[in-house]
Coordinates of C-alpha atoms and ligand atoms in Angstrom, one line a residue:
X15 CA 0.1 0.2 0.0
X16 CA 1.2 3.7 -0.9
X17 CA 2.1 6.2 1.9
X18 CA 1.7 9.9 0.7
X19 CA 1.6 13.0 3.4
X20 CA -1.3 14.1 0.9
X21 CA -3.7 13.1 -0.9
X22 CA -5.8 15.7 -2.9
X23 CA -8.9 14.8 -4.6
X24 CA -9.8 16.6 -7.6
X25 CA -7.7 18.5 -10.1
X26 CA -9.3 21.1 -11.3
X27 CA -7.6 24.9 -11.0
X28 CA -7.8 25.1 -7.2
X29 CA -7.1 20.9 -6.3
X30 CA -3.7 21.7 -8.5
X31 CA -3.1 24.8 -6.8
X32 CA -3.0 23.3 -3.6
X33 CA -0.9 20.4 -4.6
X34 CA 1.7 22.5 -6.0
X35 CA 2.0 24.2 -2.7
X36 CA 2.2 21.3 -0.7
X37 CA 4.6 19.7 -3.0
X38 CA 6.8 22.8 -3.1
X39 CA 7.5 22.7 0.7
X40 CA 8.5 18.9 0.6
X41 CA 5.7 16.7 0.5
X42 CA 4.6 13.7 -1.4
X43 CA 1.1 14.6 -2.9
X44 CA -1.6 12.3 -4.5
X45 CA -3.5 14.6 -6.4
X46 CA -6.4 11.7 -7.7
X47 CA -9.2 13.2 -10.5
X48 CA -11.7 11.3 -11.3
X49 CA -12.2 12.3 -14.8
X50 CA -9.5 11.6 -18.1
X51 CA -8.5 15.0 -18.2
X52 CA -7.5 17.9 -15.0
X53 CA -9.0 21.2 -14.8
X54 CA -12.4 20.5 -13.6
X55 CA -15.0 23.0 -15.2
X56 CA -11.7 24.4 -16.7
X57 CA -11.3 21.4 -18.4
X58 CA -10.7 21.7 -22.6
X59 CA -14.0 19.9 -23.8
X60 CA -14.6 18.9 -27.4
X61 CA -18.0 19.2 -28.0
X62 CA -18.0 18.4 -31.8
X63 CA -14.8 16.9 -33.5
X64 CA -11.4 19.0 -33.4
X65 CA -13.7 21.7 -32.0
X66 CA -13.0 22.7 -28.4
X67 CA -13.8 25.0 -25.4
X68 CA -14.1 25.1 -21.8
X69 CA -17.0 25.5 -19.4
X70 CA -15.0 28.8 -17.7
X71 CA -14.3 30.3 -20.6
X72 CA -12.6 33.7 -19.4
X73 CA -10.3 34.7 -16.7
X74 CA -10.9 38.0 -14.8
X75 CA -9.3 37.6 -11.5
X76 CA -6.5 35.3 -11.6
X77 CA -4.4 35.6 -8.4
X78 CA -1.4 37.3 -9.7
X79 CA 0.3 35.8 -7.1
X80 CA -0.1 32.6 -7.2
X81 CA 1.0 33.0 -11.0
X82 CA 4.3 34.0 -9.9
X83 CA 4.5 31.8 -6.7
X84 CA 4.4 28.7 -9.1
X85 CA 6.2 30.7 -12.0
X86 CA 3.2 29.7 -14.3
X87 CA 4.6 31.9 -17.2
X88 CA 7.4 30.2 -17.1
X89 CA 4.8 26.6 -17.8
X90 CA 2.9 29.0 -20.6
X91 CA 0.4 31.0 -19.0
X92 CA 0.2 34.6 -19.4
X93 CA -1.5 36.8 -17.0
X94 CA -0.1 39.8 -18.6
X95 CA -2.6 39.0 -21.9
X96 CA -4.5 42.0 -23.1
X97 CA -7.9 42.5 -21.8
X98 CA -10.6 42.0 -24.3
X99 CA -13.6 44.9 -24.1
X100 CA -16.2 44.0 -22.6
X101 CA -19.3 45.4 -25.6
X102 CA -23.1 46.0 -24.4
X103 CA -24.5 44.5 -27.6
X104 CA -27.2 47.2 -28.6
X105 CA -30.0 45.8 -31.2
X106 CA -30.3 49.4 -33.2
X107 CA -26.1 48.3 -33.3
X108 CA -25.2 51.2 -30.7
X109 CA -22.7 49.1 -28.6
X110 CA -21.8 49.7 -25.2
X111 CA -17.8 49.0 -25.2
X112 CA -15.3 49.3 -21.7
X113 CA -12.1 48.7 -22.7
X114 CA -9.2 49.9 -20.2
X115 CA -11.0 52.3 -17.8
X116 CA -13.0 54.3 -20.8
X117 CA -16.2 53.6 -22.3
X118 CA -17.8 54.7 -25.7
X119 CA -21.4 54.4 -27.0
X120 CA -23.2 56.3 -24.1
X121 CA -23.6 60.3 -23.1
X122 CA -21.6 62.1 -21.7
X123 CA -23.2 62.3 -18.5
X124 CA -22.9 58.7 -18.5
X125 CA -19.1 58.4 -19.3
X126 CA -18.0 61.0 -16.7
X127 CA -20.0 59.2 -14.0
X128 CA -18.4 56.0 -15.0
X129 CA -14.7 57.6 -14.4
X130 CA -16.0 58.2 -11.0
X131 CA -18.1 55.1 -10.5
X132 CA -15.1 52.8 -11.3
X133 CA -12.5 54.7 -9.6
X134 CA -14.7 54.1 -6.1
X135 CA -15.0 50.4 -7.0
X136 CA -11.5 49.9 -7.3
X137 CA -10.3 51.6 -4.1
X138 CA -12.9 49.0 -2.5
X139 CA -11.9 46.1 -4.2
X140 CA -7.9 47.2 -3.4
X141 CA -9.1 47.3 0.2
X142 CA -10.7 44.4 0.5
X143 CA -8.3 42.1 -2.3
X144 CA -5.9 41.3 0.1
X145 CA -8.7 39.2 1.9
X146 CA -9.0 37.0 -1.0
X147 CA -5.8 35.3 -0.3
X148 CA -6.2 34.4 3.5
X149 CA -7.7 33.0 6.0
X150 CA -11.1 34.5 7.5
X151 CA -10.3 33.5 11.1
X152 CA -13.7 32.5 13.4
X153 CA -15.1 35.4 14.9
X154 CA -15.2 35.1 18.6
X155 CA -11.5 33.3 19.3
X156 CA -9.7 35.8 19.8
X157 CA -6.5 34.3 18.8
X158 CA -3.9 36.4 17.5
X159 CA -4.8 35.5 13.8
X160 CA -8.1 36.9 14.3
X161 CA -7.1 39.3 16.2
X162 CA -4.0 40.8 13.6
X163 CA -6.6 39.9 10.1
X164 CA -9.7 41.7 11.7
X165 CA -7.3 44.7 12.8
X166 CA -5.5 44.7 9.1
X167 CA -9.2 44.9 7.6
X168 CA -9.8 47.7 10.3
X169 CA -6.6 49.5 9.0
X170 CA -7.6 48.8 5.4
X171 CA -11.1 50.8 5.8
X172 CA -9.2 53.2 8.3
X173 CA -7.1 54.2 5.4
X174 CA -9.8 54.6 2.9
X175 CA -10.8 57.7 4.8
X176 CA -13.8 58.7 6.6
X177 CA -16.5 59.5 3.6
X178 CA -15.4 55.9 1.6
X179 CA -16.0 54.2 4.7
X180 CA -19.6 55.2 5.0
X181 CA -19.9 54.7 1.8
X182 CA -18.6 51.5 1.5
X183 CA -20.9 50.3 4.5
X184 CA -23.7 51.9 2.3
X185 CA -23.5 50.3 -0.3
X186 CA -22.7 46.6 1.0
X187 CA -25.6 45.0 0.8
X188 CA -27.6 47.4 -1.5
X189 CA -29.3 45.6 -4.8
X190 CA -27.4 45.9 -8.1
X191 CA -30.6 47.8 -9.2
X192 CA -30.1 50.4 -6.8
X193 CA -26.6 51.1 -7.3
X194 CA -27.1 51.2 -11.2
X195 CA -29.8 53.2 -11.1
X196 CA -28.4 56.1 -8.3
X197 CA -25.3 56.5 -10.9
X198 CA -25.8 56.0 -14.6
X199 CA -28.7 56.9 -17.5
X200 CA -27.8 54.1 -19.9
X201 CA -30.2 51.0 -19.5
X202 CA -27.7 48.6 -21.4
X203 CA -24.8 50.1 -19.5
X204 CA -26.8 49.7 -16.4
X205 CA -27.3 45.9 -16.8
X206 CA -23.4 45.2 -18.3
X207 CA -22.1 46.9 -15.0
X208 CA -24.8 45.0 -12.9
X209 CA -23.7 41.5 -14.6
X210 CA -20.1 41.2 -12.7
X211 CA -22.0 41.5 -9.6
X212 CA -24.5 39.4 -10.9
X213 CA -22.9 36.5 -12.8
X214 CA -22.6 32.9 -11.4
X215 CA -24.7 33.2 -8.4
X216 CA -28.6 33.1 -7.5
X217 CA -29.1 36.9 -7.6
X218 CA -30.7 39.5 -9.8
X219 CA -30.3 43.7 -10.0
X220 CA -32.8 43.8 -6.8
X221 CA -31.6 41.1 -4.8
X222 CA -30.3 42.5 -1.7
X223 CA -27.4 40.6 -0.5
X224 CA -24.0 39.7 -1.6
X225 CA -23.8 41.2 -5.4
X226 CA -20.7 44.3 -4.4
X227 CA -18.8 41.7 -2.5
X228 CA -19.5 39.0 -5.7
X229 CA -18.2 42.3 -8.0
X230 CA -15.1 43.1 -6.3
X231 CA -14.0 39.9 -6.2
X232 CA -13.8 40.2 -9.6
X233 CA -12.6 43.3 -9.4
X234 CA -9.6 41.9 -7.4
X235 CA -7.8 40.9 -11.3
X236 CA -6.3 44.2 -13.1
X237 CA -8.8 44.0 -16.1
X238 CA -11.4 45.6 -14.3
X239 CA -15.3 44.4 -16.1
X240 CA -12.8 42.8 -18.4
X241 CA -11.9 39.2 -18.8
X242 CA -8.1 38.3 -20.0
X243 CA -7.9 37.6 -23.7
X244 CA -5.3 34.7 -22.3
X245 CA -6.4 31.3 -22.6
X246 CA -7.9 29.2 -20.0
X247 CA -6.5 26.1 -21.7
X248 CA -3.5 27.3 -21.4
X249 CA -4.0 28.6 -17.7
X250 CA -4.8 24.9 -17.2
X251 CA -1.4 23.8 -19.3
X252 CA 0.4 25.1 -17.3
X253 CA -0.7 24.4 -13.5
X254 CA -0.4 21.1 -14.8
X255 CA 3.3 21.4 -15.8
X256 CA 4.0 23.7 -12.8
X257 CA 2.6 20.6 -10.6
X258 CA 3.8 17.9 -12.3
X259 CA 7.6 20.0 -12.3
X260 CA 7.1 20.5 -8.3
X261 CA 6.6 16.3 -7.8
X262 CA 2.9 16.7 -7.9
X263 CA 1.8 12.7 -9.0
X264 CA -1.1 13.1 -10.6
X265 CA -4.1 10.2 -11.4
X266 CA -6.7 10.8 -13.9
X267 CA -9.2 8.4 -14.4
X268 CA -9.6 7.7 -10.9
X269 CA -12.8 8.9 -8.6
X270 CA -12.1 8.6 -5.0
X271 CA -15.8 6.5 -3.8
X272 CA -14.9 7.2 -0.1
X273 CA -12.7 9.3 2.0
X274 CA -11.1 6.6 4.8
X275 CA -12.0 8.1 8.7
X276 CA -10.5 5.9 11.5
X277 CA -10.2 6.7 15.6
X278 CA -7.6 9.5 16.2
X279 CA -6.2 10.1 19.7
X280 CA -8.5 13.3 19.4
X281 CA -11.5 12.2 17.5
X282 CA -11.9 11.0 14.5
X283 CA -9.3 11.2 11.5
X284 CA -9.2 10.8 8.0
X285 CA -6.6 8.7 6.9
X286 CA -6.7 7.8 3.0
X287 CA -9.1 7.2 0.1
X288 CA -10.4 4.5 -1.3
X289 CA -11.0 4.6 -5.0
X290 CA -13.9 3.1 -7.4
X291 CA -12.1 0.0 -8.1
X292 CA -11.6 -0.7 -4.5
X293 CA -7.8 0.1 -4.1
X294 CA -7.2 2.1 -0.8
X295 CA -4.4 4.7 -0.6
X296 CA -2.8 6.0 2.7
X297 CA -1.5 9.7 3.9
X298 CA -1.4 11.9 6.5
X299 CA -3.9 14.5 5.4
X300 CA -7.0 14.0 2.8
X301 CA -7.4 17.3 1.2
X302 CA -10.8 17.8 -1.3
X303 CA -11.9 20.0 -3.7
X304 CA -15.5 18.4 -4.7
X305 CA -17.2 20.6 -3.6
X306 CA -18.7 20.4 0.2
X307 CA -22.2 18.7 0.2
X308 CA -20.0 16.0 -2.6
X309 CA -17.4 16.0 0.2
X310 CA -19.4 15.3 3.5
X311 CA -22.4 13.8 2.2
X312 CA -20.8 11.6 -0.2
X313 CA -16.9 10.7 0.2
X314 CA -16.9 11.1 4.2
X315 CA -20.9 9.6 4.7
X316 CA -22.7 11.3 7.5
X317 CA -22.8 8.5 9.8
X318 CA -19.4 10.3 10.9
X319 CA -20.9 13.4 11.0
X320 CA -22.6 15.5 13.6
X321 CA -26.5 15.8 12.5
X322 CA -26.3 20.0 13.0
X323 CA -23.1 19.9 11.1
X324 CA -24.7 17.3 8.0
X325 CA -27.7 19.4 8.2
X326 CA -25.8 22.9 7.7
X327 CA -24.4 20.7 4.9
X328 CA -28.0 19.7 3.1
X329 CA -28.8 23.3 3.5
X330 CA -26.3 24.6 1.6
X331 CA -27.7 26.4 -1.1
X332 CA -26.0 24.9 -4.5
X333 CA -28.6 25.2 -7.5
X334 CA -26.9 26.4 -10.7
X335 CA -28.0 29.4 -12.3
X336 CA -26.2 29.1 -15.6
X337 CA -25.9 27.0 -18.5
X338 CA -22.9 27.0 -20.8
X339 CA -23.7 27.0 -24.9
X340 CA -21.4 26.4 -27.8
X341 CA -21.5 26.8 -31.3
X342 CA -18.6 25.6 -33.2
X343 CA -18.5 27.8 -36.5
X344 CA -17.6 28.0 -40.1
X345 CA -15.9 31.3 -40.0
X346 CA -16.0 34.3 -37.7
X347 CA -19.0 35.3 -37.1
X348 CA -19.9 38.6 -37.9
X349 CA -22.0 40.9 -35.5
X350 CA -23.6 44.2 -37.0
X351 CA -21.8 47.4 -36.0
X352 CA -19.0 45.7 -34.7
X353 CA -15.5 46.1 -36.6
X354 CA -14.5 42.1 -35.0
X355 CA -16.6 40.1 -32.2
X356 CA -13.0 40.3 -30.4
X357 CA -14.6 40.4 -26.9
X358 CA -16.9 39.8 -24.1
X359 CA -20.1 40.2 -26.1
X360 CA -22.9 40.8 -23.7
X361 CA -26.6 40.5 -24.4
X362 CA -28.6 41.5 -22.0
X363 CA -30.8 44.9 -23.3
X364 CA -31.8 46.4 -19.6
X365 CA -31.8 45.4 -16.1
X366 CA -35.6 44.1 -15.9
X367 CA -35.2 41.9 -18.7
X368 CA -32.1 40.3 -16.5
X369 CA -34.6 40.7 -13.1
X370 CA -37.9 39.1 -15.3
X371 CA -34.8 36.0 -17.0
X372 CA -34.2 34.9 -12.7
X373 CA -37.9 35.3 -12.2
X374 CA -38.3 32.5 -14.5
X375 CA -35.8 31.0 -13.3
X376 CA -37.3 31.0 -9.5
X377 CA -39.6 29.8 -10.2
X378 CA -38.5 26.5 -12.5
X379 CA -39.2 28.5 -16.0
X380 CA -36.8 29.1 -18.5
X381 CA -36.9 33.0 -19.7
X382 CA -38.3 33.2 -23.4
X383 CA -35.6 36.5 -23.5
X384 CA -32.3 35.1 -22.1
X385 CA -29.5 36.7 -21.1
X386 CA -25.7 35.9 -21.9
X387 CA -22.4 36.4 -22.2
X388 CA -20.5 35.4 -25.1
X389 CA -16.7 34.8 -26.1
X390 CA -15.1 33.3 -28.9
X391 CA -11.8 31.8 -27.5
X392 CA -11.1 30.4 -31.1
X393 CA -9.7 34.2 -31.7
X394 CA -6.5 33.9 -29.1
X395 CA -6.5 30.2 -29.0
X396 CA -6.2 28.6 -32.4
X397 CA -5.9 25.2 -31.3
X398 CA -9.3 25.2 -30.3
X399 CA -10.9 25.1 -33.9
X400 CA -9.5 24.3 -37.3
X401 CA -7.8 26.7 -39.7
X402 CA -10.3 29.0 -40.5
X403 CA -13.6 27.8 -37.6
X404 CA -14.3 29.4 -34.6
X405 CA -16.0 28.6 -31.6
X406 CA -18.8 30.5 -29.6
X407 CA -19.2 30.0 -25.9
X408 CA -22.0 31.7 -23.9
X409 CA -23.1 31.8 -20.4
X410 CA -26.3 31.8 -20.4
X411 CA -28.7 32.8 -17.3
X412 CA -30.9 31.8 -15.8
X413 CA -31.3 28.5 -16.2
X414 CA -33.0 26.4 -13.4
X415 CA -31.6 23.5 -12.5
X416 CA -35.1 21.7 -12.2
X417 CA -37.2 23.2 -14.5
X418 CA -41.4 22.4 -14.7
X419 CA -42.1 19.6 -16.4
X420 CA -38.5 18.4 -16.7
X421 CA -36.1 18.7 -19.3
X422 CA -35.9 16.2 -22.7
X423 CA -35.1 16.5 -26.0
X424 CA -38.2 18.4 -27.4
X425 CA -37.4 21.4 -24.4
X426 CA -33.9 21.3 -25.3
X427 CA -34.2 21.5 -28.8
X428 CA -36.7 24.7 -28.3
X429 CA -34.5 26.1 -26.7
X430 CA -31.5 26.2 -28.5
X431 CA -33.8 27.5 -31.4
X432 CA -34.2 30.4 -28.6
X433 CA -31.0 31.0 -28.0
X434 CA -29.7 30.7 -31.7
X435 CA -32.1 33.2 -32.8
X436 CA -31.5 35.6 -29.6
X437 CA -28.1 35.5 -31.1
X438 CA -29.0 36.3 -34.7
X439 CA -30.8 39.4 -33.5
X440 CA -27.4 40.7 -33.3
X441 CA -25.1 38.5 -35.2
X442 CA -28.0 37.8 -38.3
X443 CA -25.9 35.5 -40.8
X444 CA -24.5 32.6 -37.6
X445 CA -27.3 30.6 -38.3
X446 CA -26.0 29.6 -41.4
X447 CA -22.3 29.2 -40.1
X448 CA -23.1 26.9 -38.0
X449 CA -21.6 23.0 -38.2
X450 CA -22.7 21.8 -34.6
X451 CA -24.7 23.1 -31.3
X452 CA -24.0 22.2 -27.6
X453 CA -26.3 23.4 -24.6
X454 CA -25.2 22.3 -21.0
X455 CA -28.0 22.8 -18.8
X456 CA -27.0 22.7 -14.6
X457 CA -28.0 19.2 -14.3
X458 CA -25.5 18.3 -17.0
X459 CA -22.6 20.1 -15.3
X460 CA -23.2 18.3 -12.5
X461 CA -23.2 14.8 -13.9
X462 CA -20.2 15.9 -16.2
X463 CA -18.3 17.7 -14.2
X464 CA -18.9 16.3 -10.5
X465 CA -20.4 19.5 -9.2
X466 CA -23.5 19.6 -6.8
X467 CA -25.7 21.2 -8.7
X468 CA -23.7 22.4 -11.7
X469 CA -23.0 25.6 -9.1
X470 CA -20.6 28.0 -10.2
X471 CA -18.8 28.6 -7.3
X472 CA -19.5 25.0 -5.6
X473 CA -22.4 26.8 -3.2
X474 CA -24.0 29.9 -3.7
X475 CA -21.3 32.6 -2.6
X476 CA -23.9 35.1 -0.4
X477 CA -23.1 36.6 3.1
X478 CA -24.3 33.6 5.0
X479 CA -21.8 31.0 2.9
X480 CA -19.1 33.4 2.8
X481 CA -16.0 34.3 4.0
X482 CA -15.6 33.3 7.6
X483 CA -18.4 31.4 7.5
X484 CA -17.5 29.1 3.8
X485 CA -19.0 26.9 3.3
X486 CA -20.3 26.7 6.4
X487 CA -18.8 27.2 10.2
X488 CA -17.2 23.7 11.2
X489 CA -16.2 23.9 7.6
X490 CA -14.4 26.8 7.1
X491 CA -10.9 28.0 7.3
X492 CA -9.9 24.7 5.5
X493 CA -10.7 22.6 8.5
X494 CA -13.5 20.3 9.0
X495 CA -14.6 18.1 11.9
X496 CA -12.6 15.2 11.2
X497 CA -8.7 15.6 11.9
X498 CA -6.7 14.9 8.2
X499 CA -9.6 16.6 6.2
X500 CA -9.3 20.0 4.6
X501 CA -11.1 21.4 2.2
X502 CA -9.5 23.2 -0.9
X503 CA -12.2 23.8 -3.5
X504 CA -14.3 26.6 -5.0
X505 CA -16.9 26.3 -1.9
X506 CA -14.4 27.3 0.4
X507 CA -13.3 31.3 0.9
X508 CA -12.9 33.0 -1.2
X509 CA -15.1 31.4 -3.7
X510 CA -15.1 30.2 -7.2
X511 CA -13.8 31.4 -10.4
X512 CA -10.4 31.0 -12.0
X513 CA -8.5 32.5 -9.6
X514 CA -6.3 29.8 -7.7
X515 CA -7.4 31.8 -4.0
X516 CA -9.2 29.1 -2.0
X517 CA -6.1 26.4 -3.0
X518 CA -3.2 29.0 -2.1
X519 CA -4.6 29.2 1.1
X520 CA -6.0 26.2 2.0
X521 CA -2.4 25.3 1.3
X522 CA -0.7 27.7 3.7
X523 CA -3.6 26.9 6.4
X524 CA -2.1 22.8 6.1
X525 CA 1.5 23.8 6.1
X526 CA 1.0 26.1 9.3
Ligands
FAD12 C1 -21.1 27.5 -16.1 C2 -19.8 28.1 -15.6 C3 -19.4 28.9 -16.0 C4 -17.9 29.5 -15.9 N1 -17.3 30.5 -16.7 C5 -16.8 30.8 -15.4 C6 -15.6 32.0 -16.3 O1 -15.8 31.9 -17.6 N2 -14.8 32.5 -15.3 C7 -14.5 31.7 -14.3 O2 -13.7 32.3 -13.5 N3 -15.0 31.2 -13.5 C8 -15.8 30.5 -14.1 N4 -16.8 29.1 -13.6 C9 -16.6 29.4 -12.2 C10 -15.4 28.2 -12.1 O3 -15.5 27.1 -13.5 C11 -15.2 27.5 -10.9 O4 -15.9 28.2 -10.3 C12 -14.2 26.7 -10.8 O5 -13.5 26.1 -11.6 C13 -13.6 26.1 -9.5 O6 -12.6 25.6 -9.3 P1 -12.3 24.4 -8.4 O7 -10.8 23.7 -8.8 O8 -12.5 24.8 -7.4 O9 -13.3 23.1 -8.5 P2 -13.7 22.4 -10.2 O10 -13.3 22.9 -11.3 O11 -15.2 22.1 -10.2 O12 -12.6 21.0 -9.8 C14 -13.3 20.1 -9.0 C15 -12.7 18.8 -9.3 O13 -12.7 17.6 -8.4 C16 -13.1 16.4 -9.2 N5 -13.9 15.3 -7.9 C17 -15.5 15.6 -7.5 N6 -15.3 14.8 -7.1 C18 -14.6 13.8 -7.1 C19 -14.0 12.5 -7.1 N7 -14.8 11.8 -6.1 N8 -13.0 11.6 -7.2 C20 -12.0 12.1 -7.6 N9 -12.1 13.8 -8.9 C21 -13.0 14.0 -8.0 C22 -14.0 16.8 -10.8 O14 -13.6 15.8 -11.3 C23 -13.2 18.6 -11.1 O15 -11.6 18.2 -11.9 C24 -17.8 28.8 -14.3 C25 -18.4 28.1 -13.6 C26 -20.3 27.7 -14.6 C27 -20.7 26.8 -13.5

């Protein structure tokens, strides 16, 4: 029987980041991945012969520190790649373009407001940025790390000055709708800017709660309201290559069926894992990047957990509301009024359309007026499609995990045609260019990527499920009620998105 210092379950980007840090510190690390390739939701997916993309289709806030620490540049990932413009598509071709802190396509008032708004939001993003890459300690321990961490946050807030501090607290739980209405007139612009606070969550413009925090998390990268032109594929390849170079042993096609629990001196202890094949592997420490529900309810088993904790895990909200839509295209599509479709294209004419799409999904329906974010990743990575041909990748909000009446082939086909019609309003010739299409609803993502609910963040990133309470108390700070068992995936602080924060923080905590 083999023995390792650490076994990591899941070779998504967080699992690879965590494994790499541990191996660099001298640990013997085994990374086990159930699917046949690494990357999890960011892995390459061939959805039609020679046409590839990934579920996570763009990078907006991958950690500079993680990229530097793991030498990702040397392994082929360029964090400094130019950002793509974000383009709010308008049916009358008066599109709005955000690029490098500048805006075009709006009236003077909105242009000036945008400058002020961006400055303010970036100050707030910089204030909270250090907290994404550190453990947020539990409140009430009065331990030195806790005092230091909260003192640091307090200090950062004080440094902002009284006026900013008040404003930060005022807008912290303000619905996106109010924040946008306070600042802007143009409806498309309001929809575009609110998008970054909503995408991936069960939140709409009128929802109070957490949209500012989601927005600030996304704004922690170098590309405010934009995404990088670097391809997700190169990020995953670099993480893979860097982890291997650090000595991480990576096994794909190795699903973990069970985390083996034994008795330790101070209570229950994780002693290793059992694979689907029955093979058992021992380690001092087991670290799961699978989502919290899967980790505790499936891999640990409720017989090892206290009832109150089990109930909190069961109650975690983890229903995904984002679908992926992929098109294999004969050639680069033309969008009316755009010289090139090279950008992040948003179809969301106003905040009400977003709100109504959300309302439909909330009650188990698909909106007849879907909102979406489109990129064409093959423009910057020619390995994703045959020469001259392209891939269109779209995030569609909001698509319910459970549809009233259920998802059958007919419903899927009707929805697919609606999505194509929606895109065709802005790219009239696209229907004739389509070689193949693929629609992945949250239930497909759950099945194919092993993520409960197919949720972007593995579990909703809302106030009650974030920071020192993420995923829930008793399993926050990358610890769990089982000795030697840790979490390192998107279900932990700071949440999901391609950032590497959870993998980084978990490794630092384990190495303590
Ligand atoms: C539809 C959608 C679109 C998204 N788009 C973007 C985007 O454009 N940009 C962005 O930044 N973020 C995006 N995200 C979010 C981002 O993809 C995730 O938050 C991020 O990939 C999570 O990374 P992770 O490493 O924590 O987990 P995952 O990527 O989910 O990796 C977990 C890994 O664990 C493996 N695993 C699970 N169970 C087992 C087991 N029992 N044994 C072995 N292995 C196991 C899985 O196979 C998987 O490889 C999107 C998410 C969704 C759902």
